[in-house]
CSV table of C-alpha atoms in Angstrom, one decimal:
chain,number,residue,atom,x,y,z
A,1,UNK,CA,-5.7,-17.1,-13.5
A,2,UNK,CA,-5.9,-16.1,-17.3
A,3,UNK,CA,-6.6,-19.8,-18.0
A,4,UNK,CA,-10.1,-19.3,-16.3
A,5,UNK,CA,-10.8,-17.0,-19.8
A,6,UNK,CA,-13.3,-18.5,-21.2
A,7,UNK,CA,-14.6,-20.8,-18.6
A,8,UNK,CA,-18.2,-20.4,-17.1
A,9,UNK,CA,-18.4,-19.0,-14.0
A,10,UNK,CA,-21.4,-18.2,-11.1
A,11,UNK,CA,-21.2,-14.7,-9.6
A,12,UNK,CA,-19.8,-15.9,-6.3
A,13,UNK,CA,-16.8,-17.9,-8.7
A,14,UNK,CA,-16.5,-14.3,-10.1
A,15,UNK,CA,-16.1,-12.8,-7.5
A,16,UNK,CA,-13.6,-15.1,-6.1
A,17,UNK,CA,-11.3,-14.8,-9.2
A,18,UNK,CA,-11.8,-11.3,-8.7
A,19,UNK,CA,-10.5,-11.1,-5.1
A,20,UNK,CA,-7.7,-13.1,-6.3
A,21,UNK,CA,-6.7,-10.9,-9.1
A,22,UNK,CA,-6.7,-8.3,-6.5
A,23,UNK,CA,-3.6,-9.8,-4.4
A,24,UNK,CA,-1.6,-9.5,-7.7
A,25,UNK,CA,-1.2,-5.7,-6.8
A,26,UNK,CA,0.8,-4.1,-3.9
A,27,UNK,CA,-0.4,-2.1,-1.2
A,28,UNK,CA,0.4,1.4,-1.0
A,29,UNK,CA,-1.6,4.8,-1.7
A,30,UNK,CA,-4.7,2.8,-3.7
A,31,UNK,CA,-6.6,-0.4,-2.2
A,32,UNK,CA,-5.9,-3.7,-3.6
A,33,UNK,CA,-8.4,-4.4,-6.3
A,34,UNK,CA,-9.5,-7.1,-9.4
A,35,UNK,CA,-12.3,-7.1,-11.5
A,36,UNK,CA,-13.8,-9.8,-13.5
A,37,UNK,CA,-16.1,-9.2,-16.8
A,38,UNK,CA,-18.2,-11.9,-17.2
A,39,UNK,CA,-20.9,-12.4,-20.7
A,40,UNK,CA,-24.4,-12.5,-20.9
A,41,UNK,CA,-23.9,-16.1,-20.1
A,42,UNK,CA,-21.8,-16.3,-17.9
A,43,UNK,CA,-18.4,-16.7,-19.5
A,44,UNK,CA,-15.0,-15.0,-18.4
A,45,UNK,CA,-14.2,-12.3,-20.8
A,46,UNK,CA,-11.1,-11.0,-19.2
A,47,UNK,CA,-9.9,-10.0,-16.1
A,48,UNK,CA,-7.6,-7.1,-14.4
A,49,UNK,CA,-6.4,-6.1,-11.0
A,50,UNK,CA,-4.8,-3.0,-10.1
A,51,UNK,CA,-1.1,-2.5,-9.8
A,52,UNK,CA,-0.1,0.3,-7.7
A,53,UNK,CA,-0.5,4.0,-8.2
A,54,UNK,CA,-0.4,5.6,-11.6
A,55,UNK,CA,-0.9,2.1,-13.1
A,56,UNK,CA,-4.7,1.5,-14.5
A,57,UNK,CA,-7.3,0.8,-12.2
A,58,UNK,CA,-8.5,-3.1,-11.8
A,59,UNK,CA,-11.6,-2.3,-14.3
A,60,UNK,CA,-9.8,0.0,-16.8
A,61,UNK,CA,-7.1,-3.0,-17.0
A,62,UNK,CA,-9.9,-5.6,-17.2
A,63,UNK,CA,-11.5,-3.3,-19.9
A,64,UNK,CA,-8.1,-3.1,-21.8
A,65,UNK,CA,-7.1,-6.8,-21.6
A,66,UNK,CA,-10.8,-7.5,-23.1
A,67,UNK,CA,-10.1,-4.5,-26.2
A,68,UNK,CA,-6.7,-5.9,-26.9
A,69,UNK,CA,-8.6,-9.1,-27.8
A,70,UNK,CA,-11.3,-7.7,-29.7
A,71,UNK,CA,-14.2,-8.6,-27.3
A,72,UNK,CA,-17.3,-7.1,-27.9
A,73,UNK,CA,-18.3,-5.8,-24.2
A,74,UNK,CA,-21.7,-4.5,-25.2
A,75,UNK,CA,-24.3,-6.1,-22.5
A,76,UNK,CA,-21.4,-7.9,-20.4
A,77,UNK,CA,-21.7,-7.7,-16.6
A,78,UNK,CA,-18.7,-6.6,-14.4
A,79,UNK,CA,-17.6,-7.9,-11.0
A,80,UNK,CA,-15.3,-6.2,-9.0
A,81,UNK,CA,-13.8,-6.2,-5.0
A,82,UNK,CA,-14.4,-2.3,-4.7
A,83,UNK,CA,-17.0,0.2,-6.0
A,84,UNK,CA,-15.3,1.7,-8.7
A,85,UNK,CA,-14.4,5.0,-7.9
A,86,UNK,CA,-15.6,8.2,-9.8
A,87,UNK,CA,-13.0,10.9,-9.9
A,88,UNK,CA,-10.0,12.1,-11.6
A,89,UNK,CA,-6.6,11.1,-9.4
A,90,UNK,CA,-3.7,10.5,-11.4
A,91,UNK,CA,-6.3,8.3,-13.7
A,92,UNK,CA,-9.7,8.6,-15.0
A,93,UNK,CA,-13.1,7.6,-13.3
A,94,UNK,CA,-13.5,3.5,-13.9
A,95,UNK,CA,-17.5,4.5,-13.3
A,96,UNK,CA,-17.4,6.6,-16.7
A,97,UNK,CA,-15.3,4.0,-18.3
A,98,UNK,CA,-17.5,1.3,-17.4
A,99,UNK,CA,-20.4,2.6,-18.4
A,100,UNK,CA,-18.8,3.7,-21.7
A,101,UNK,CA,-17.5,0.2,-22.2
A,102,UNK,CA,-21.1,-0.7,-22.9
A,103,UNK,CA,-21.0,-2.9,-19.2
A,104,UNK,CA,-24.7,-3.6,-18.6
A,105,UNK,CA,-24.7,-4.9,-14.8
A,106,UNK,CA,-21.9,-4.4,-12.2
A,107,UNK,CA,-21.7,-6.0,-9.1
A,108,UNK,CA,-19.1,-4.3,-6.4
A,109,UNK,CA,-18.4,-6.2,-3.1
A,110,UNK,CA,-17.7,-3.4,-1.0
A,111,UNK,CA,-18.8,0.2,-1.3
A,112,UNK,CA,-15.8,3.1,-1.4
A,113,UNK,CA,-17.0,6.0,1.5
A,114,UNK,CA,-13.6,7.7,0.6
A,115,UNK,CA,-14.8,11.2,-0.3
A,116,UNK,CA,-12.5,11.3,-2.9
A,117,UNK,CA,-13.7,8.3,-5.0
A,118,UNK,CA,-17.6,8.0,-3.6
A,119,UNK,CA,-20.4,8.1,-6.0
A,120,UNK,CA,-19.3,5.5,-8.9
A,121,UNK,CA,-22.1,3.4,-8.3
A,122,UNK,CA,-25.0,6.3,-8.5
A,123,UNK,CA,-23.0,7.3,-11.4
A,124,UNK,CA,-23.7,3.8,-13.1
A,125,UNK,CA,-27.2,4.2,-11.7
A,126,UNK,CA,-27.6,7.5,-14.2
A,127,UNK,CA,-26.0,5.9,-17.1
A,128,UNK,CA,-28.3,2.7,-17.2
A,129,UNK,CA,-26.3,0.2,-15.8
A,130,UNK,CA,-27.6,-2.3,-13.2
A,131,UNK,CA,-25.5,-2.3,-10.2
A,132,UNK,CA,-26.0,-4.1,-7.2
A,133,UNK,CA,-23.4,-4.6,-4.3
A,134,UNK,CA,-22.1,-7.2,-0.8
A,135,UNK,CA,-21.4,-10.0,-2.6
A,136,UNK,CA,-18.3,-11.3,-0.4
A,137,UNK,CA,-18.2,-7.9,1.0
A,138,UNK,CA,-16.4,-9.4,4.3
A,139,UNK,CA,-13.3,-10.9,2.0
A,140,UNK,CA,-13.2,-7.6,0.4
A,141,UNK,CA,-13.0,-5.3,3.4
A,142,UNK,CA,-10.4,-7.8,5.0
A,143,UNK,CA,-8.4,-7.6,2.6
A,144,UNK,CA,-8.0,-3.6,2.3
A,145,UNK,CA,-8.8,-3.0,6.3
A,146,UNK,CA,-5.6,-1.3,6.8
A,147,UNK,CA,-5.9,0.8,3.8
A,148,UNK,CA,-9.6,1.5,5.3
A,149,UNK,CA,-8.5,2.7,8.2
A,150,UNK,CA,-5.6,4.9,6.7
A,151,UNK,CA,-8.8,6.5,4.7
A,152,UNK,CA,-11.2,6.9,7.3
A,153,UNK,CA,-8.5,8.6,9.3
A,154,UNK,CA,-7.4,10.7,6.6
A,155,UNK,CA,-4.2,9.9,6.6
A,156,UNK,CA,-1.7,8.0,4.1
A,157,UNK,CA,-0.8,4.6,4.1
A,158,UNK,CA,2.1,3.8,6.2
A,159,UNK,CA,5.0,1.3,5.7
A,160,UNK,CA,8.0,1.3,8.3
A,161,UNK,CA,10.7,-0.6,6.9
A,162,UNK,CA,13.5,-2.1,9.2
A,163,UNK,CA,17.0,-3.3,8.4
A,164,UNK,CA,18.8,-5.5,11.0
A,165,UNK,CA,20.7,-8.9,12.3
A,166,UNK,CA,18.8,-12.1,12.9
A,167,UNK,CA,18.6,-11.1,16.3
A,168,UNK,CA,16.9,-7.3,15.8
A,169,UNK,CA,19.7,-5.5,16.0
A,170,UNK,CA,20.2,-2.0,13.8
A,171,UNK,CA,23.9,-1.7,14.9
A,172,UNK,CA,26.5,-2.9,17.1
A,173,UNK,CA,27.2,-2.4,20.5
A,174,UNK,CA,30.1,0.2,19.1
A,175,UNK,CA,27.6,1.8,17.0
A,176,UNK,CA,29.0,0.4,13.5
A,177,UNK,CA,26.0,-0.3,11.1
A,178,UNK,CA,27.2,-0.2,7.2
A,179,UNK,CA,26.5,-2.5,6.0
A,180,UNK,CA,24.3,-4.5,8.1
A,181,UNK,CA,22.2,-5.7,4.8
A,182,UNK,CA,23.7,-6.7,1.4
A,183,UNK,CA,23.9,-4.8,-1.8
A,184,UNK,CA,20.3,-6.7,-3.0
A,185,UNK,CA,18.5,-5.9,0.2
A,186,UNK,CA,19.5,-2.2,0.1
A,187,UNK,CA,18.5,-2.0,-3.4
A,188,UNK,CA,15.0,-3.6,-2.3
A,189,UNK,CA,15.0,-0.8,-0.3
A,190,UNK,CA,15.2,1.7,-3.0
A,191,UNK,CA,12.9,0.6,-5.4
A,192,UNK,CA,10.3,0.9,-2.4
A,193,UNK,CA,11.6,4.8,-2.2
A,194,UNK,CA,10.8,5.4,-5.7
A,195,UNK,CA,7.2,3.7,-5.5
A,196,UNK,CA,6.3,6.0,-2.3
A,197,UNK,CA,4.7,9.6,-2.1
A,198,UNK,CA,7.2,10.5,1.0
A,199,UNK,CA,9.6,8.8,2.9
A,200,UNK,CA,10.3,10.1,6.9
A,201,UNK,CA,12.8,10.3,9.5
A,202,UNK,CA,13.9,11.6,12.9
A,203,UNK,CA,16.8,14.5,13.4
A,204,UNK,CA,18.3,11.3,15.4
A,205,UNK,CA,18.8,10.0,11.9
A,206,UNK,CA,20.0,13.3,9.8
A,207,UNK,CA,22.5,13.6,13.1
A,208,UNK,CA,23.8,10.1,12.7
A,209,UNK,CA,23.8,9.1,8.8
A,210,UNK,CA,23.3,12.5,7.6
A,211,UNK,CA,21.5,10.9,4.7
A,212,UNK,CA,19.8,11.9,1.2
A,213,UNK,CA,17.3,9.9,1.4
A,214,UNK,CA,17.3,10.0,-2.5
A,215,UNK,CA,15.5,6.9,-4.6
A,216,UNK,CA,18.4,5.0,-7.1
A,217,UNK,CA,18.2,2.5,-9.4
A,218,UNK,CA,21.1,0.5,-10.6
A,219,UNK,CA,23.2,3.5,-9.5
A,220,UNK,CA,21.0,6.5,-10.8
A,221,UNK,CA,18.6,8.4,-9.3
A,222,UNK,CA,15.0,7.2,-10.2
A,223,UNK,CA,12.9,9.5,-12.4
A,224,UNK,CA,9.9,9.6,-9.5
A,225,UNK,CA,11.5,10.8,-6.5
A,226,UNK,CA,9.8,10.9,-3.0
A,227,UNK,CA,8.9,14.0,-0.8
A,228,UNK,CA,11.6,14.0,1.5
A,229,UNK,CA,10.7,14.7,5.3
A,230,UNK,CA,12.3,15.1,8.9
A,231,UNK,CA,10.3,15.3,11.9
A,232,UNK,CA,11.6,16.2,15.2
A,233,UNK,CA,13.0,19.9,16.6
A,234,UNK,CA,16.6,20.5,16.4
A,235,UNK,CA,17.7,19.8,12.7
A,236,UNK,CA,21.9,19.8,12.6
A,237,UNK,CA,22.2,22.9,10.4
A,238,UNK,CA,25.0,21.6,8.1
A,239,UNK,CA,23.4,18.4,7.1
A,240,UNK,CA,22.1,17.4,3.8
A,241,UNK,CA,18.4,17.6,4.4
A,242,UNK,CA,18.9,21.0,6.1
A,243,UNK,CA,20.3,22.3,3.1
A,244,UNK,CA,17.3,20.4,0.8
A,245,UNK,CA,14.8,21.8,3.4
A,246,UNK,CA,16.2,25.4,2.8
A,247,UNK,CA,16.0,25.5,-1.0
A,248,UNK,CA,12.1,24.0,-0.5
A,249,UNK,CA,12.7,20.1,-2.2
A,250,UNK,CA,12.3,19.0,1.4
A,251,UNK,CA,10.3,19.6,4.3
A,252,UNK,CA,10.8,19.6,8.0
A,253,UNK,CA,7.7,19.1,10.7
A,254,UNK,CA,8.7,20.6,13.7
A,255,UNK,CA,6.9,17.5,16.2
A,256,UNK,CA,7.6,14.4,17.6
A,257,UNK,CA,4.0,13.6,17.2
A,258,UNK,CA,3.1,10.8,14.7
A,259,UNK,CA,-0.3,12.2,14.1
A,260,UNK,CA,0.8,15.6,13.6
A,261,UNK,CA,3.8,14.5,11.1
A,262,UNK,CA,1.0,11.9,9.1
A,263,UNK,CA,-1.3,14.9,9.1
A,264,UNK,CA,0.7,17.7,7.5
A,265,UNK,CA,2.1,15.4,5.0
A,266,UNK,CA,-1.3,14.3,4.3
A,267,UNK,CA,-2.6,17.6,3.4
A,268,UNK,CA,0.6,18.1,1.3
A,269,UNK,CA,-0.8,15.1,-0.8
A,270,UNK,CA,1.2,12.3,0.1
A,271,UNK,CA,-0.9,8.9,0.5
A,272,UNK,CA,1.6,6.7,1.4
A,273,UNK,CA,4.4,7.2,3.3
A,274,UNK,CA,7.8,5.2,3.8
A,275,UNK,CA,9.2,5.2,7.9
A,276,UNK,CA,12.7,4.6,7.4
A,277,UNK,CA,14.0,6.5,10.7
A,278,UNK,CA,15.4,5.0,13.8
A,279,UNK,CA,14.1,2.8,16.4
A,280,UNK,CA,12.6,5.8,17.9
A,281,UNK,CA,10.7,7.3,14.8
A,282,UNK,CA,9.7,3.5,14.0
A,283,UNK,CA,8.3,2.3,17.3
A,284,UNK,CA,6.7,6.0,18.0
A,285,UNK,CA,4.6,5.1,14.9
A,286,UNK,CA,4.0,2.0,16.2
A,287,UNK,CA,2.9,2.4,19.4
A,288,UNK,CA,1.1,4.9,18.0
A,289,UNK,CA,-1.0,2.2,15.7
A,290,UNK,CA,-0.2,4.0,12.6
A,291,UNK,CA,2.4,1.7,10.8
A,292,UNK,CA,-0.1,-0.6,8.5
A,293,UNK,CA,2.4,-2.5,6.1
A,294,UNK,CA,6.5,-3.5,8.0
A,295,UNK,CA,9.0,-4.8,5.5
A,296,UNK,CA,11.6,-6.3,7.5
A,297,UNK,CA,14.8,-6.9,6.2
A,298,UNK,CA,17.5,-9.7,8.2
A,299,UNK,CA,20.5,-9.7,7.5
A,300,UNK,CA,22.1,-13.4,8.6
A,301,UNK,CA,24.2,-12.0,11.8
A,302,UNK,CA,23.9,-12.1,15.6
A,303,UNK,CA,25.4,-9.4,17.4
A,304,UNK,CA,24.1,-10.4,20.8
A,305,UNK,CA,24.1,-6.8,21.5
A,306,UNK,CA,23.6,-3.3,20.4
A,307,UNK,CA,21.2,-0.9,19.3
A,308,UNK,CA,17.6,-2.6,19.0
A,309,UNK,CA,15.3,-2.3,15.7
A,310,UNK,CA,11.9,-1.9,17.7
A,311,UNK,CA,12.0,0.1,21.4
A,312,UNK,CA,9.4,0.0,23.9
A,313,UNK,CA,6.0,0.1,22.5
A,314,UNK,CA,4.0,0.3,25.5
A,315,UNK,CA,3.3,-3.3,26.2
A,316,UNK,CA,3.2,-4.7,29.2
A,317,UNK,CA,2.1,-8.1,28.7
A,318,UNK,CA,1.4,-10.7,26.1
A,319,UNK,CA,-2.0,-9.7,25.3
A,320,UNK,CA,-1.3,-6.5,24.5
A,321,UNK,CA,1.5,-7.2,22.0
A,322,UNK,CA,0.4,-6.2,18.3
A,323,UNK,CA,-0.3,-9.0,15.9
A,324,UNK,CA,1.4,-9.5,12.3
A,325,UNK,CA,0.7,-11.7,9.4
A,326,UNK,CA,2.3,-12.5,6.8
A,327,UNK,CA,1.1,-10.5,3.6
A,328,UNK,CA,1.7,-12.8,0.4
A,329,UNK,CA,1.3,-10.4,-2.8
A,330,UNK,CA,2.0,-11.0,-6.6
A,331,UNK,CA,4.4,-8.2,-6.4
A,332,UNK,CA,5.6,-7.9,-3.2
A,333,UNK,CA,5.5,-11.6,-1.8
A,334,UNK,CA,5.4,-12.5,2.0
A,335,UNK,CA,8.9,-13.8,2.2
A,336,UNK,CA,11.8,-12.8,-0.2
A,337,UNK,CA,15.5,-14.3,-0.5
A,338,UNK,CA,17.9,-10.7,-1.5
A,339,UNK,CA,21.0,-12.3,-1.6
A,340,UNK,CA,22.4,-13.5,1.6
A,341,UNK,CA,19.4,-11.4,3.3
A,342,UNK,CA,15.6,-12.2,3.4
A,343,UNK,CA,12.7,-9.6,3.5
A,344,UNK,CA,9.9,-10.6,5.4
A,345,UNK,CA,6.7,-8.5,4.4
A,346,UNK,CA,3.8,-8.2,7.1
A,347,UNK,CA,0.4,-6.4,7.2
A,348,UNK,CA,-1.0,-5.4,10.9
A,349,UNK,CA,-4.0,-7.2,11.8
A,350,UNK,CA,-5.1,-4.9,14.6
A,351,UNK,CA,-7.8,-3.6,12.7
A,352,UNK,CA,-8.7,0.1,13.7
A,353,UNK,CA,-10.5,3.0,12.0
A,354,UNK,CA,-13.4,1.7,9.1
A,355,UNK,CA,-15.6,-0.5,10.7
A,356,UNK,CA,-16.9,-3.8,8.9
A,357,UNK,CA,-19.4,-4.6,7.1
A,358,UNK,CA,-21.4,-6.3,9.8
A,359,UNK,CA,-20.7,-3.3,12.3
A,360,UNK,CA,-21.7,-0.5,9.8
């Protein structure tokens, strides 16, 4: 994309590149989003897309890329797939630094209603700049629906990640499951701990694994660590995570309802959460409709038998099964070859909660 620098471009070309920036990033607790800065005549000044959270927002990076250059962004117009927002998260408001970038017009495809990051465009407004917003608005809502609805509902961004044979399986019929994955796959597996706010499980789990749940890399624990959690009633008393949940570093919800568990995690901050529980936690939250983002890992085995990765989800016939895609991201890519293992990453397409554009 960097080779479009330079190259004159109409709005909608713009706002293409910027769409396409966006899908660099990786989904998680912020939307996917790229911005574009276009010159008084139309020339691409630099671009920027957003990374994941804690990284610099698509128009701060945009903004950056054009400084580290020496562009002069005095009177330069701005294109981006998302309002920008206008608060203070773990990084500043992109309306303030737009606006003190000099930015003279900004064009947003699709309006953030979050009440979190609402208001950047007013803000613009009061500071002088032009701003006007729709332009591919449909592209730009499709491509963040999920994270839409995990907004609207108030309620963090879900990912349920599985680990089985070719043929679905989580364990043998004996119950033996270490290792079902190789060493690369597993270590996948931590590096999505360490990006999360909180990762979940069942007691099920804690009574079978006993696990720490902890995020390592190359061997060590990572320096960002996620909120550990449990749902479920009876917690063995001698396990790990009983011991963590006693000293306060983890926490147990006493339900074996989805929403409450997403709930009470969400008011304790987290915005996206990591299922890595059993077949029972995982298809509880999927029948449930809550899972937005499944990263399934195969391992190449049959076992013709044992403990399945997905249990009954309440369908009853074909039309009511839930659809997948394939999500291809520039740092988390549709399909992925971990050694002997693959990883399959997919994005529900049963689109609930925000409605679109057209339906607003």
């Amino acid at each position: 994309m960097l080779e479009n620098i330079g190259q004159e471009f109409t709005d909608s070309q713009a706002m293409a590149l910027a769409l396409e920036a966006a899908r660099c990033g990786q989904r998680g607790a912020n939307p996917l989003v790229g911005a574009v800065v276009l010159s008084p005549e139309n020339r691409v000044l630099s671009l920027g897309w957003h990374r994941g959270a804690g990284t610099p927002h698509a128009e701060a990076d945009a903004l950056i890329r054009a400084r580290q250059i020496g562009t002069d962004l005095r009177g330069a117009r701005m294109l981006v797939t998302l309002e920008p927002c206008n608060h203070t998260g773990r990084t500043g408001p992109c309306s303030h630094a737009v606006a003190d970038a000099g930015i003279g017009e900004l064009i947003f495809a699709y309006a953030d209603t979050t009440a979190e990051a609402s208001g950047g465009a007013d803000y613009l407004r009061s500071r002088g700049v032009k701003v006007n917003h729709g332009l591919m608005e449909r592209e730009a809502y499709e491509l963040n629906a999920r994270w839409f609805a995990a907004a609207a509902g108030r309620r963090p961004f879900i990912t349920a990640k599985i680990a089985s044979s070719l043929d679905g399986f989580i364990a043998a019929a004996d119950g033996s499951s270490q290792w079902i994955t190789g060493p690369e796959a597993r270590a996948d597996g931590h590096a999505l701990r360490a990006r999360v706010d909180a990762i979940l499980v069942g007691t099920g789990t804690v009574k079978a694994d006993n696990p720490q749940l902890t995020a390592r890399i190359g061997g060590q624990l990572a320096p960002r660590q996620p909120l550990r959690s449990v749902m479920g009633h009876t917690l063995p008393p001698h396990s790990y995570l009983a011991t963590e949940i006693a000293a306060g570093t983890a926490v147990h919800l006493a339900t074996r309802d989805p929403n409450i568990a997403v709930a009470e995690l969400y008011g304790r901050g987290v915005r996206h959460l990591m299922i890595e529980g059993g077949p029972t936690v995982v298809s509880a939250f999927l029948a449930a409709g809550l899972v937005d983002e499944l990263i399934w890992y195969r391992a190449p085995l049959l076992l013709g038998a044992g403990r399945a990765a997905v249990t009954d989800l309440g369908v009853d016939t074909l039309s009511q099964a839930q659809h997948w895609q394939l999500d291809d991201l520039g740092l988390q890519p549709a399909l992925r070859q971990l050694g002997a293992d693959t990883a399959t990453h997919l994005l529900l397409t049963d689109q609930q909660g925000t409605p679109a554009p057209s339906e607003r």
